[in-house]
Tab-separated table of C-alpha atoms in Angstrom:
chain	number	residue	atom	x	y	z
T	1	MET	CA	6.797	5.252	10.268
T	2	VAL	CA	9.584	7.358	11.405
T	3	ILE	CA	11.423	10.048	9.412
T	4	ASN	CA	15.136	9.346	10.343
T	5	MET	CA	17.294	11.391	8.356
T	6	VAL	CA	17.124	15.135	8.153
T	7	HIS	CA	17.212	15.894	4.416
T	8	ILE	CA	19.429	18.762	3.750
T	9	VAL	CA	18.472	20.828	0.517
T	10	PRO	CA	21.552	22.548	-1.010
T	11	GLU	CA	21.305	26.143	-0.864
T	12	ILE	CA	21.767	26.654	-4.408
T	13	ILE	CA	18.741	24.595	-5.257
T	14	LYS	CA	16.614	26.476	-2.636
T	15	GLU	CA	17.669	29.712	-4.226
T	16	SER	CA	17.169	28.740	-7.905
T	17	VAL	CA	13.578	27.236	-7.041
T	18	THR	CA	12.841	30.516	-5.180
T	19	ASN	CA	14.010	32.683	-7.962
T	20	LEU	CA	12.129	30.798	-10.634
T	21	VAL	CA	8.973	31.295	-8.471
T	22	LYS	CA	9.686	34.965	-8.164
T	23	ASN	CA	9.881	35.132	-11.904
T	24	GLY	CA	6.349	33.385	-12.290
T	25	GLU	CA	7.758	29.993	-13.068
T	26	ARG	CA	8.045	26.615	-11.491
T	27	THR	CA	10.780	23.893	-11.967
T	28	ASP	CA	8.309	21.668	-13.836
T	29	GLY	CA	6.810	24.375	-15.949
T	30	ARG	CA	3.447	24.362	-14.285
T	31	ALA	CA	1.284	27.451	-13.674
T	32	PHE	CA	1.040	28.445	-9.984
T	33	ASP	CA	-2.602	27.163	-9.842
T	34	GLU	CA	-1.935	23.941	-11.844
T	35	TYR	CA	-2.146	20.574	-10.661
T	36	ARG	CA	0.089	17.756	-11.735
T	37	GLU	CA	-1.433	14.878	-13.724
T	38	ILE	CA	-4.114	13.079	-11.573
T	39	SER	CA	-5.193	9.490	-12.085
T	40	LEU	CA	-7.762	7.801	-9.958
T	41	GLU	CA	-9.100	4.140	-10.018
T	42	THR	CA	-11.538	2.589	-7.734
T	43	GLY	CA	-12.280	-0.809	-6.805
T	44	VAL	CA	-8.658	-2.067	-7.091
T	45	ILE	CA	-8.665	-4.308	-4.038
T	46	GLU	CA	-11.302	-7.001	-4.076
T	47	LYS	CA	-10.880	-7.826	-0.465
T	48	ALA	CA	-11.593	-4.411	0.645
T	49	GLU	CA	-15.221	-3.434	0.622
T	50	GLY	CA	-14.041	-0.141	-0.971
T	51	SER	CA	-10.749	1.025	-2.382
T	52	ALA	CA	-9.093	3.537	-4.670
T	53	ARG	CA	-5.488	4.165	-5.957
T	54	VAL	CA	-4.735	7.707	-6.540
T	55	LYS	CA	-1.736	9.413	-8.373
T	56	ILE	CA	-1.049	13.013	-8.237
T	57	GLY	CA	2.248	13.246	-10.341
T	58	ASN	CA	4.445	10.688	-8.876
T	59	THR	CA	2.934	10.732	-5.478
T	60	GLN	CA	0.883	7.372	-5.139
T	61	ILE	CA	-1.526	6.238	-2.431
T	62	MET	CA	-3.582	3.020	-2.202
T	63	ILE	CA	-6.642	3.513	-0.029
T	64	GLY	CA	-8.799	0.669	1.329
T	65	ALA	CA	-12.110	0.913	3.384
T	66	LYS	CA	-13.095	-1.836	5.552
T	67	PRO	CA	-16.278	-1.989	7.700
T	68	GLN	CA	-16.678	-3.865	11.158
T	69	ILE	CA	-19.410	-3.789	13.644
T	70	GLY	CA	-18.396	-2.042	16.891
T	71	THR	CA	-19.830	-0.197	19.856
T	72	PRO	CA	-20.369	3.571	19.314
T	73	PHE	CA	-18.782	6.151	21.460
T	74	GLY	CA	-20.666	7.075	24.596
T	75	ASP	CA	-21.249	10.813	23.662
T	76	THR	CA	-22.654	9.829	20.225
T	77	PRO	CA	-24.713	6.441	20.749
T	78	LYS	CA	-26.594	6.928	17.354
T	79	VAL	CA	-23.723	7.703	15.158
T	80	GLY	CA	-21.351	5.219	13.378
T	81	VAL	CA	-17.593	5.557	13.421
T	82	LEU	CA	-15.042	6.596	10.822
T	83	MET	CA	-11.457	5.739	11.699
T	84	THR	CA	-8.609	7.113	9.429
T	85	ASN	CA	-5.118	5.606	9.670
T	86	THR	CA	-2.058	6.536	7.511
T	87	GLU	CA	0.917	4.411	6.944
T	88	LEU	CA	4.080	6.182	5.295
T	89	LEU	CA	5.633	3.042	3.911
T	90	PRO	CA	9.306	2.760	3.899
T	91	MET	CA	9.228	1.921	0.184
T	92	ALA	CA	7.710	5.536	-0.517
T	93	ALA	CA	10.905	7.491	0.147
T	94	PRO	CA	14.525	6.886	1.069
T	95	ASN	CA	14.180	8.747	4.509
T	96	PHE	CA	11.003	6.880	5.728
T	97	GLU	CA	11.557	4.004	8.153
T	98	SER	CA	9.155	1.513	9.294
T	99	GLY	CA	7.742	1.766	12.850
T	100	PRO	CA	4.867	3.329	14.843
T	101	PRO	CA	3.135	6.276	13.094
T	102	ASP	CA	5.156	9.640	13.637
T	103	GLU	CA	3.923	13.107	13.781
T	104	ASN	CA	3.824	13.497	9.910
T	105	SER	CA	1.819	10.443	9.541
T	106	VAL	CA	-0.470	11.353	12.326
T	107	GLU	CA	-1.102	14.888	11.022
T	108	LEU	CA	-1.989	13.351	7.574
T	109	SER	CA	-4.574	10.992	9.006
T	110	ARG	CA	-6.104	13.761	11.209
T	111	VAL	CA	-6.393	16.343	8.567
T	112	THR	CA	-7.695	13.642	6.184
T	113	ASP	CA	-10.091	12.681	8.719
T	114	ARG	CA	-11.110	16.254	9.598
T	115	CYS	CA	-12.024	17.062	6.008
T	116	ILE	CA	-14.022	13.922	5.500
T	117	ARG	CA	-15.789	14.287	9.008
T	118	GLU	CA	-16.585	17.970	8.933
T	119	GLY	CA	-17.403	17.949	5.431
T	120	LYS	CA	-19.944	15.191	6.208
T	121	VAL	CA	-18.918	13.011	3.378
T	122	VAL	CA	-20.439	9.976	4.932
T	123	ASP	CA	-23.817	10.123	6.516
T	124	LEU	CA	-22.639	8.574	9.730
T	125	GLU	CA	-25.975	8.641	11.453
T	126	LYS	CA	-27.356	6.270	8.859
T	127	LEU	CA	-24.686	3.672	10.189
T	128	CYS	CA	-26.316	2.995	13.435
T	129	ILE	CA	-27.671	-0.446	13.921
T	130	ILE	CA	-28.720	-0.573	17.505
T	131	GLU	CA	-28.712	2.767	19.306
T	132	GLY	CA	-25.926	2.673	21.991
T	133	GLN	CA	-24.769	-0.825	21.260
T	134	LYS	CA	-23.901	-1.753	17.472
T	135	VAL	CA	-22.969	0.742	14.841
T	136	TRP	CA	-20.915	0.293	11.708
T	137	MET	CA	-17.182	1.427	11.954
T	138	ILE	CA	-15.702	2.227	8.737
T	139	PHE	CA	-11.772	1.712	8.882
T	140	LEU	CA	-10.189	3.945	6.279
T	141	ASP	CA	-6.452	2.891	5.639
T	142	LEU	CA	-4.149	5.118	3.682
T	143	HIS	CA	-0.970	3.170	2.382
T	144	VAL	CA	1.464	5.942	0.848
T	145	LEU	CA	3.465	3.790	-1.878
T	146	ASP	CA	5.204	6.714	-3.625
T	147	TYR	CA	6.090	10.164	-2.004
T	148	ASP	CA	6.585	13.049	-4.368
T	149	GLY	CA	4.888	15.798	-2.347
T	150	ASN	CA	1.287	16.833	-1.504
T	151	LEU	CA	0.165	13.985	0.155
T	152	MET	CA	-2.854	15.701	1.753
T	153	ASP	CA	-4.601	16.480	-1.522
T	154	ALA	CA	-4.110	12.998	-2.870
T	155	ALA	CA	-5.093	11.359	0.526
T	156	VAL	CA	-8.443	13.368	0.549
T	157	LEU	CA	-9.277	12.633	-3.071
T	158	GLY	CA	-8.538	8.934	-2.818
T	159	SER	CA	-10.451	8.527	0.534
T	160	VAL	CA	-13.633	10.100	-0.886
T	161	ALA	CA	-13.188	7.889	-3.926
T	162	ALA	CA	-12.774	4.967	-1.766
T	163	LEU	CA	-15.668	5.630	0.345
T	164	MET	CA	-17.862	6.336	-2.832
T	165	ASN	CA	-16.889	2.821	-3.768
T	166	THR	CA	-17.534	1.066	-0.622
T	167	LYS	CA	-20.376	-1.526	-0.221
T	168	ILE	CA	-21.567	-2.767	3.176
T	169	PRO	CA	-23.838	-5.620	3.793
T	170	THR	CA	-27.250	-4.851	5.007
T	171	ALA	CA	-27.682	-5.281	8.758
T	172	LYS	CA	-31.177	-6.521	9.918
T	173	LEU	CA	-32.197	-6.877	13.575
T	174	GLU	CA	-33.909	-10.253	14.337
T	175	GLY	CA	-34.895	-10.179	17.962
T	176	ASP	CA	-31.465	-9.303	19.924
T	177	GLU	CA	-29.407	-10.543	16.877
T	178	VAL	CA	-27.904	-8.581	14.122
T	179	VAL	CA	-28.093	-10.525	10.803
T	180	LEU	CA	-25.614	-9.538	8.032
T	181	ASP	CA	-26.968	-10.143	4.568
T	182	TYR	CA	-23.975	-10.318	2.135
T	183	ASP	CA	-26.258	-11.107	-0.683
T	184	ASN	CA	-27.837	-7.563	-0.408
T	185	MET	CA	-24.639	-5.202	-0.285
T	186	MET	CA	-25.499	-1.333	-0.044
T	187	PRO	CA	-23.303	1.453	-0.823
T	188	LEU	CA	-22.238	3.654	2.035
T	189	PRO	CA	-24.650	6.694	2.364
T	190	ILE	CA	-22.519	9.453	0.892
T	191	ASN	CA	-24.079	12.894	1.116
T	192	GLU	CA	-21.072	15.149	0.172
T	193	LYS	CA	-17.848	15.286	-1.689
T	194	ALA	CA	-15.435	17.585	0.282
T	195	LEU	CA	-12.034	17.816	-1.235
T	196	MET	CA	-8.816	19.581	-0.270
T	197	SER	CA	-6.239	21.895	-1.896
T	198	THR	CA	-2.898	22.470	-0.540
T	199	PHE	CA	-0.703	25.532	-1.197
T	200	ALA	CA	3.215	26.049	-0.515
T	201	LYS	CA	4.453	29.550	0.251
T	202	ILE	CA	7.762	30.126	-1.666
T	203	GLY	CA	9.277	33.519	-2.296
T	204	GLY	CA	6.310	35.251	-1.207
T	205	GLU	CA	3.966	33.552	-3.596
T	206	LEU	CA	1.473	30.733	-3.212
T	207	ILE	CA	1.731	27.715	-5.428
T	208	ILE	CA	-0.836	24.873	-5.511
T	209	ASP	CA	-0.044	21.132	-5.406
T	210	PRO	CA	3.663	21.435	-4.412
T	211	SER	CA	6.073	18.792	-5.641
T	212	LEU	CA	8.545	17.170	-3.315
T	213	GLU	CA	11.201	19.709	-4.484
T	214	GLU	CA	8.911	22.514	-3.610
T	215	GLU	CA	7.746	21.073	-0.319
T	216	GLU	CA	11.395	20.879	0.735
T	217	ILE	CA	11.992	24.393	0.392
T	218	MET	CA	8.588	25.941	1.274
T	219	GLY	CA	8.400	28.314	4.115
T	220	ALA	CA	4.638	27.531	4.772
T	221	ARG	CA	1.875	25.359	3.720
T	222	LEU	CA	-1.912	25.772	3.721
T	223	SER	CA	-4.487	23.098	3.069
T	224	ILE	CA	-7.982	23.925	2.744
T	225	GLY	CA	-10.954	21.456	2.613
T	226	ILE	CA	-13.963	22.875	0.424
T	227	THR	CA	-17.555	21.161	0.182
T	228	GLU	CA	-19.380	21.092	-3.018
T	229	ASP	CA	-21.373	24.336	-2.244
T	230	GLY	CA	-17.836	26.205	-1.867
T	231	SER	CA	-17.966	26.452	1.881
T	232	ILE	CA	-14.815	25.552	3.933
T	233	CYS	CA	-14.886	22.413	6.078
T	234	ALA	CA	-11.199	22.092	7.014
T	235	MET	CA	-8.065	23.927	7.203
T	236	GLN	CA	-4.401	23.200	8.262
T	237	LYS	CA	-1.403	25.478	8.141
T	238	GLY	CA	2.051	23.865	8.228
T	239	GLY	CA	5.489	25.196	8.315
T	240	ALA	CA	7.473	27.747	10.250
T	241	GLU	CA	6.714	30.798	8.081
T	242	PRO	CA	3.739	33.048	8.916
T	243	LEU	CA	1.084	33.784	6.346
T	244	ASN	CA	-0.885	37.112	6.189
T	245	ARG	CA	-4.548	37.867	5.878
T	246	GLU	CA	-4.489	38.596	2.213
T	247	GLU	CA	-2.489	35.402	1.447
T	248	VAL	CA	-5.008	33.304	3.268
T	249	LEU	CA	-8.118	34.760	1.725
T	250	LYS	CA	-6.419	34.480	-1.770
T	251	ALA	CA	-5.683	30.698	-1.026
T	252	VAL	CA	-9.367	30.064	-0.023
T	253	SER	CA	-10.718	31.572	-3.303
T	254	ILE	CA	-8.428	29.667	-5.495
T	255	ALA	CA	-9.200	26.531	-3.485
T	256	LYS	CA	-12.909	26.835	-4.193
T	257	MET	CA	-12.016	26.763	-8.000
T	258	LYS	CA	-9.671	24.062	-7.781
T	259	THR	CA	-11.463	21.536	-5.521
T	260	ALA	CA	-14.425	21.709	-7.920
T	261	GLU	CA	-11.798	20.883	-10.711
T	262	LEU	CA	-10.462	18.026	-8.621
T	263	ARG	CA	-14.015	16.709	-8.067
T	264	THR	CA	-14.474	15.947	-11.875
T	265	HIS	CA	-12.020	13.059	-11.388
T	266	LEU	CA	-14.315	11.450	-9.006
T	267	PRO	CA	-16.500	8.637	-10.670
I	1	MET	CA	-24.296	-12.129	18.495
I	2	ILE	CA	-23.745	-11.588	14.805
I	3	ILE	CA	-24.917	-13.957	12.305
I	4	ILE	CA	-23.196	-13.972	8.906
I	5	ILE	CA	-24.933	-15.126	5.775
I	6	THR	CA	-22.443	-15.928	2.941
I	7	ASN	CA	-22.997	-17.291	-0.493
I	8	LEU	CA	-19.957	-19.464	-0.763
I	9	ASN	CA	-20.048	-22.140	-3.443
I	10	THR	CA	-20.379	-25.391	-1.757
I	11	GLY	CA	-21.409	-27.361	-4.743
I	12	THR	CA	-19.194	-30.424	-6.124
I	13	GLU	CA	-16.655	-29.090	-8.649
I	14	THR	CA	-16.090	-31.261	-11.973
I	15	SER	CA	-12.318	-30.330	-11.579
I	16	ALA	CA	-10.448	-31.790	-8.527
I	17	ARG	CA	-9.273	-28.230	-7.913
I	18	ALA	CA	-11.599	-25.464	-6.632
I	19	ASP	CA	-10.635	-23.199	-9.445
I	20	LYS	CA	-10.516	-25.814	-12.023
I	21	ARG	CA	-6.672	-25.684	-12.639
I	22	ALA	CA	-4.781	-28.696	-13.543
I	23	PHE	CA	-2.535	-30.098	-10.654
I	24	ASP	CA	0.658	-28.647	-12.220
I	25	GLU	CA	-0.859	-25.425	-13.339
I	26	LEU	CA	0.029	-21.860	-11.835
I	27	ARG	CA	-2.535	-19.137	-11.123
I	28	ASN	CA	-2.545	-16.257	-13.623
I	29	LEU	CA	0.774	-14.375	-13.214
I	30	LYS	CA	1.768	-10.858	-13.961
I	31	ILE	CA	5.026	-9.106	-13.188
I	32	GLU	CA	5.947	-5.518	-13.930
I	33	ALA	CA	9.265	-3.806	-13.083
I	34	GLY	CA	10.117	-0.263	-12.185
I	35	VAL	CA	6.562	0.832	-11.050
I	36	LEU	CA	7.716	3.404	-8.367
I	37	GLU	CA	9.398	6.690	-8.680
I	38	ARG	CA	11.302	7.150	-5.511
I	39	ALA	CA	12.636	3.614	-5.023
I	40	ASP	CA	15.912	2.667	-6.487
I	41	GLY	CA	14.258	-0.535	-7.792
I	42	SER	CA	10.631	-1.719	-7.775
I	43	ALA	CA	8.252	-4.563	-8.967
I	44	TYR	CA	4.542	-5.275	-9.082
I	45	LEU	CA	3.343	-8.868	-9.052
I	46	GLU	CA	0.022	-10.389	-9.289
I	47	ILE	CA	-0.646	-14.204	-8.969
I	48	GLY	CA	-4.191	-15.263	-8.737
I	49	GLY	CA	-5.754	-12.963	-6.290
I	50	ASN	CA	-2.470	-11.791	-4.773
I	51	LYS	CA	-1.295	-8.236	-5.357
I	52	VAL	CA	2.296	-7.459	-4.037
I	53	LEU	CA	4.569	-4.523	-4.497
I	54	ALA	CA	8.386	-4.728	-3.686
I	55	ALA	CA	10.792	-1.873	-3.471
I	56	VAL	CA	14.544	-1.820	-2.994
I	57	TYR	CA	16.718	0.930	-1.534
I	58	GLY	CA	20.602	0.704	-1.676
I	59	PRO	CA	23.271	-0.203	-1.407
I	60	ARG	CA	23.354	2.597	1.156
I	61	GLU	CA	24.737	3.661	4.407
I	62	LEU	CA	23.767	1.577	7.417
I	63	PHE	CA	22.795	3.901	10.378
I	64	VAL	CA	22.307	1.075	12.797
I	65	ARG	CA	26.085	0.314	13.523
I	66	ARG	CA	25.429	-2.976	15.429
I	67	LEU	CA	24.068	-4.557	12.542
I	68	MET	CA	27.110	-3.453	10.216
I	69	GLN	CA	29.257	-6.165	8.596
I	70	PRO	CA	32.826	-5.070	8.096
I	71	ASN	CA	33.097	-7.194	4.830
I	72	ARG	CA	29.912	-7.127	3.241
I	73	ALA	CA	26.445	-5.594	3.026
I	74	VAL	CA	23.485	-6.653	5.062
I	75	LEU	CA	20.359	-7.336	3.201
I	76	ARG	CA	17.337	-6.353	5.438
I	77	CYS	CA	13.652	-7.257	4.495
I	78	LYS	CA	10.409	-5.814	5.626
I	79	TYR	CA	7.413	-7.685	4.824
I	80	ASN	CA	4.074	-6.160	5.575
I	81	MET	CA	0.476	-6.693	4.969
I	82	ALA	CA	-1.820	-3.685	4.094
I	83	PRO	CA	-4.850	-3.516	6.558
I	84	PHE	CA	-7.141	-3.953	3.622
I	85	SER	CA	-5.313	-6.814	2.094
I	86	VAL	CA	-7.489	-9.561	3.940
I	87	ASP	CA	-11.078	-10.335	4.718
I	88	ASP	CA	-11.005	-9.309	8.128
I	89	ARG	CA	-9.010	-6.006	8.580
I	90	LYS	CA	-5.398	-6.740	9.669
I	91	ARG	CA	-4.132	-4.294	12.424
I	92	PRO	CA	-1.425	-2.312	11.157
I	93	GLY	CA	2.187	-2.978	12.105
I	94	PRO	CA	4.542	-6.183	12.554
I	95	ASP	CA	3.035	-9.258	13.963
I	96	ARG	CA	4.966	-12.610	14.653
I	97	ARG	CA	4.136	-13.987	11.159
I	98	SER	CA	5.336	-10.875	9.308
I	99	VAL	CA	8.501	-10.918	11.391
I	100	GLU	CA	9.292	-14.486	10.464
I	101	ILE	CA	8.561	-13.885	6.757
I	102	SER	CA	10.842	-10.990	6.803
I	103	LYS	CA	13.741	-13.152	8.088
I	104	ILE	CA	13.154	-16.027	5.876
I	105	THR	CA	12.872	-13.715	2.829
I	106	SER	CA	16.165	-12.086	3.590
I	107	GLU	CA	17.931	-15.354	3.956
I	108	ALA	CA	16.168	-16.537	0.722
I	109	LEU	CA	17.410	-13.471	-1.363
I	110	SER	CA	21.062	-13.096	0.296
I	111	PRO	CA	22.891	-15.978	-1.515
I	112	ALA	CA	22.129	-14.531	-4.727
I	113	VAL	CA	23.459	-10.960	-4.255
I	114	PHE	CA	26.925	-10.173	-4.374
I	115	LEU	CA	26.950	-8.683	-0.813
I	116	GLU	CA	30.673	-8.644	-0.504
I	117	LYS	CA	30.962	-5.946	-3.011
I	118	PHE	CA	29.352	-3.458	-0.621
I	119	PRO	CA	31.006	-3.724	2.874
I	120	ARG	CA	29.522	-1.671	5.745
I	121	SER	CA	26.283	-0.900	3.855
I	122	THR	CA	22.780	-2.055	3.734
I	123	ILE	CA	20.318	-3.167	0.977
I	124	ASP	CA	16.813	-2.692	2.078
I	125	VAL	CA	13.880	-4.564	0.631
I	126	TYR	CA	10.471	-3.715	1.243
I	127	ILE	CA	7.451	-6.124	0.344
I	128	GLU	CA	3.975	-4.744	0.686
I	129	VAL	CA	1.080	-7.193	0.352
I	130	LEU	CA	-1.764	-5.116	-1.002
I	131	GLU	CA	-4.089	-8.064	-1.312
I	132	ALA	CA	-3.720	-11.652	-0.129
I	133	GLU	CA	-5.007	-14.776	-1.552
I	134	GLY	CA	-2.442	-17.605	-0.532
I	135	GLY	CA	1.189	-17.746	-1.158
I	136	THR	CA	2.142	-14.120	-0.379
I	137	ARG	CA	5.737	-14.926	0.743
I	138	CYS	CA	6.464	-16.575	-2.362
I	139	ALA	CA	4.939	-13.721	-4.358
I	140	GLY	CA	6.955	-11.241	-2.395
I	141	ILE	CA	10.265	-13.092	-2.880
I	142	THR	CA	9.737	-13.330	-6.598
I	143	ALA	CA	8.716	-9.648	-6.735
I	144	ALA	CA	11.710	-8.730	-4.629
I	145	SER	CA	14.094	-10.236	-6.913
I	146	VAL	CA	12.733	-8.392	-9.822
I	147	ALA	CA	13.062	-5.103	-7.777
I	148	LEU	CA	16.682	-5.890	-6.871
I	149	ALA	CA	17.450	-6.330	-10.642
I	150	ASP	CA	15.577	-3.290	-11.422
I	151	ALA	CA	17.778	-1.407	-8.848
I	152	GLY	CA	20.872	-2.711	-10.593
I	153	ILE	CA	22.139	-4.637	-7.744
I	154	PRO	CA	24.684	-7.255	-8.934
I	155	MET	CA	23.416	-10.750	-8.379
I	156	ARG	CA	24.464	-14.322	-9.232
I	157	ASP	CA	20.794	-15.243	-10.097
I	158	MET	CA	17.232	-14.032	-9.693
I	159	VAL	CA	15.808	-15.927	-6.770
I	160	VAL	CA	12.219	-17.153	-7.565
I	161	ALA	CA	9.713	-18.816	-5.241
I	162	CYS	CA	6.575	-21.064	-5.615
I	163	ALA	CA	4.774	-23.337	-3.331
I	164	ALA	CA	3.487	-26.776	-3.894
I	165	GLY	CA	1.369	-28.871	-1.269
I	166	LYS	CA	-1.433	-31.301	-0.942
I	167	SER	CA	-5.040	-30.582	-1.416
I	168	GLU	CA	-7.915	-32.988	-1.069
I	169	GLY	CA	-5.463	-35.875	-1.170
I	170	LYS	CA	-3.667	-34.811	-4.370
I	171	VAL	CA	-0.237	-33.091	-4.668
I	172	VAL	CA	-0.871	-29.876	-6.340
I	173	LEU	CA	1.103	-26.696	-7.585
I	174	ASP	CA	0.639	-23.100	-6.271
I	175	LEU	CA	-1.819	-23.464	-3.593
I	176	SER	CA	-4.587	-20.815	-3.651
I	177	GLU	CA	-6.068	-19.378	-0.319
I	178	ILE	CA	-8.706	-22.278	0.127
I	179	GLU	CA	-6.243	-24.886	-0.715
I	180	ASP	CA	-3.780	-23.452	1.785
I	181	LYS	CA	-6.418	-23.228	4.547
I	182	GLU	CA	-8.330	-26.424	3.918
I	183	GLY	CA	-5.299	-28.340	2.401
I	184	GLU	CA	-3.183	-31.032	4.114
I	185	ALA	CA	0.244	-29.613	3.446
I	186	ASP	CA	2.034	-26.490	2.069
I	187	LEU	CA	5.463	-26.372	0.752
I	188	PRO	CA	7.025	-23.074	-0.066
I	189	ILE	CA	10.374	-23.099	-1.755
I	190	ALA	CA	12.613	-20.501	-3.211
I	191	LEU	CA	15.656	-21.346	-5.589
I	192	MET	CA	18.132	-19.787	-7.762
I	193	PRO	CA	17.050	-21.366	-11.048
I	194	ARG	CA	20.587	-21.331	-13.019
I	195	THR	CA	22.044	-23.812	-10.416
I	196	GLY	CA	18.784	-25.146	-8.670
I	197	GLU	CA	20.024	-24.298	-5.312
I	198	ILE	CA	17.354	-23.993	-2.800
I	199	THR	CA	17.415	-20.794	-0.581
I	200	LEU	CA	14.147	-21.199	1.222
I	201	LEU	CA	12.429	-24.282	2.222
I	202	GLN	CA	9.507	-24.348	4.827
I	203	MET	CA	6.713	-26.891	5.208
I	204	ASP	CA	3.636	-27.203	7.283
I	205	GLY	CA	1.064	-30.191	7.167
I	206	HIS	CA	1.529	-33.919	6.702
I	207	LEU	CA	3.299	-35.467	3.660
I	208	THR	CA	4.756	-39.076	3.205
I	209	GLU	CA	8.317	-39.173	1.623
I	210	GLU	CA	6.999	-39.978	-1.768
I	211	GLU	CA	4.436	-37.050	-1.661
I	212	PHE	CA	7.327	-34.760	-0.217
I	213	GLU	CA	9.402	-35.696	-3.368
I	214	LYS	CA	6.557	-35.113	-5.754
I	215	ALA	CA	5.726	-31.744	-4.142
I	216	LEU	CA	9.239	-30.531	-4.243
I	217	ASP	CA	9.754	-31.443	-7.884
I	218	LEU	CA	6.447	-29.826	-8.774
I	219	ALA	CA	7.471	-26.679	-6.806
I	220	ILE	CA	10.889	-26.592	-8.604
I	221	VAL	CA	8.940	-26.924	-11.974
I	222	GLY	CA	6.807	-24.065	-10.918
I	223	CYS	CA	9.895	-21.798	-9.895
I	224	LYS	CA	11.301	-22.425	-13.464
I	225	LYS	CA	8.026	-21.297	-15.133
I	226	ILE	CA	7.697	-18.051	-12.942
I	227	SER	CA	11.536	-17.316	-13.481
I	228	GLU	CA	10.620	-16.968	-17.082
I	229	GLU	CA	8.118	-14.248	-16.274
I	230	GLN	CA	10.589	-12.490	-14.114
I	231	LYS	CA	13.194	-12.263	-16.842
I	232	LYS	CA	10.385	-10.977	-19.322
I	233	ALA	CA	9.508	-8.324	-16.645
I	234	ILE	CA	13.091	-7.102	-16.790
I	235	LYS	CA	13.297	-7.425	-20.559
I	236	ASN	CA	10.073	-5.487	-20.881
I	237	ARG	CA	11.644	-2.512	-18.927
I	238	TYR	CA	15.131	-2.538	-20.406
I	239	GLY	CA	14.936	-4.436	-23.546
I	240	ASP	CA	17.063	-7.449	-24.494
């Protein structure tokens, strides 16, 4: 995906959205700490071993998980592999074009991956079949269908749901051979449900779950991944404007509450 | 070495077809128009185990000037399969198959669109196969027509596509994945139902002249049935 056209936001819209925020309001009437409507379905793709479709407002992502047997990395011979890949489809927005992943797509993949990996969502050590030779590799593919702001939170929520939905065949060792038993599928070993909350800084205020309109004019963005016990597992700042210490700390405390709220959407 | 144990049904079926359909029976079909927010037009289609999403942008400015036509719009198609849409994960990005399908899809849809009304511009059609179970190119064309109509693009007709073929010695309509893989022939067509003009025709496999005629007629009947569902999808969204 390549974002080919620079989208120019009219100054008047920038000004009016900023003024609204300064008065404690948002264009769609939400509170500063209020998410848009969220819907989450799992098991939507039968050919994928795990899948989910997530919607936050009009933002929509389809996520599929597919396991494959592969070779572990040399420095982690006893650990399974998780690969996250994102496609910002050209159908998702008028300024998205097809092509190899660009920096926005790679950032989204990497931040999602970081939240899931560092949050230890999947117990990757249980995915080892033969130490140093054969491990399960889980490919997580994110297909962005409709882009209306805040892809990060949708990506992490949908990815965790898809991983929770994933079943892999049991792998047994018979001599030197790996035997896969498709009659005995087992769920992925999940030991954590780390989720992410994203804030946009507009007019000196922090607003959660920015819509596209808000993302286009925001000065800075802060995404925070939080585990079930409330500790922080991943962060990413975006945008050209700086953030101060108090803003960051405030965002963290709101994210703790809001990720707990998001977690109620998981099955 | 990796050995795979599967529980595929290999018992003999009472019906000639694996899924017990009659020779001229379509798989379950569902079409919905206007499913995406950002796209100018969109449609979602399920037929059997296929799940296909189509989106249309345009007519809009064409930035690639060398593709520009001075007297008409160009209709560009991108057919893409999700990595999770098939049994073995497909590597993301275009391959030879999807490039060919994109080309023939564009040629199948173009005759129906009043391209001459929009010189120097482009109409972009994006087809995403979310799950594949045989006959995705036809599903994509059928969905794309509904998305074009949903985008309000002026058309002579709504192009519809369907395949017929030969499986276990019999000419059958709308091949499933197994019938396509193990069958003797596959004949996907697209047509404009008002005039019956064919805008896509491909075949692979082996058919006698008589079998070909039978398969072609069967595919035309299939197209007409699917065409009714396309119209219903538009009516459901916009009323009569």
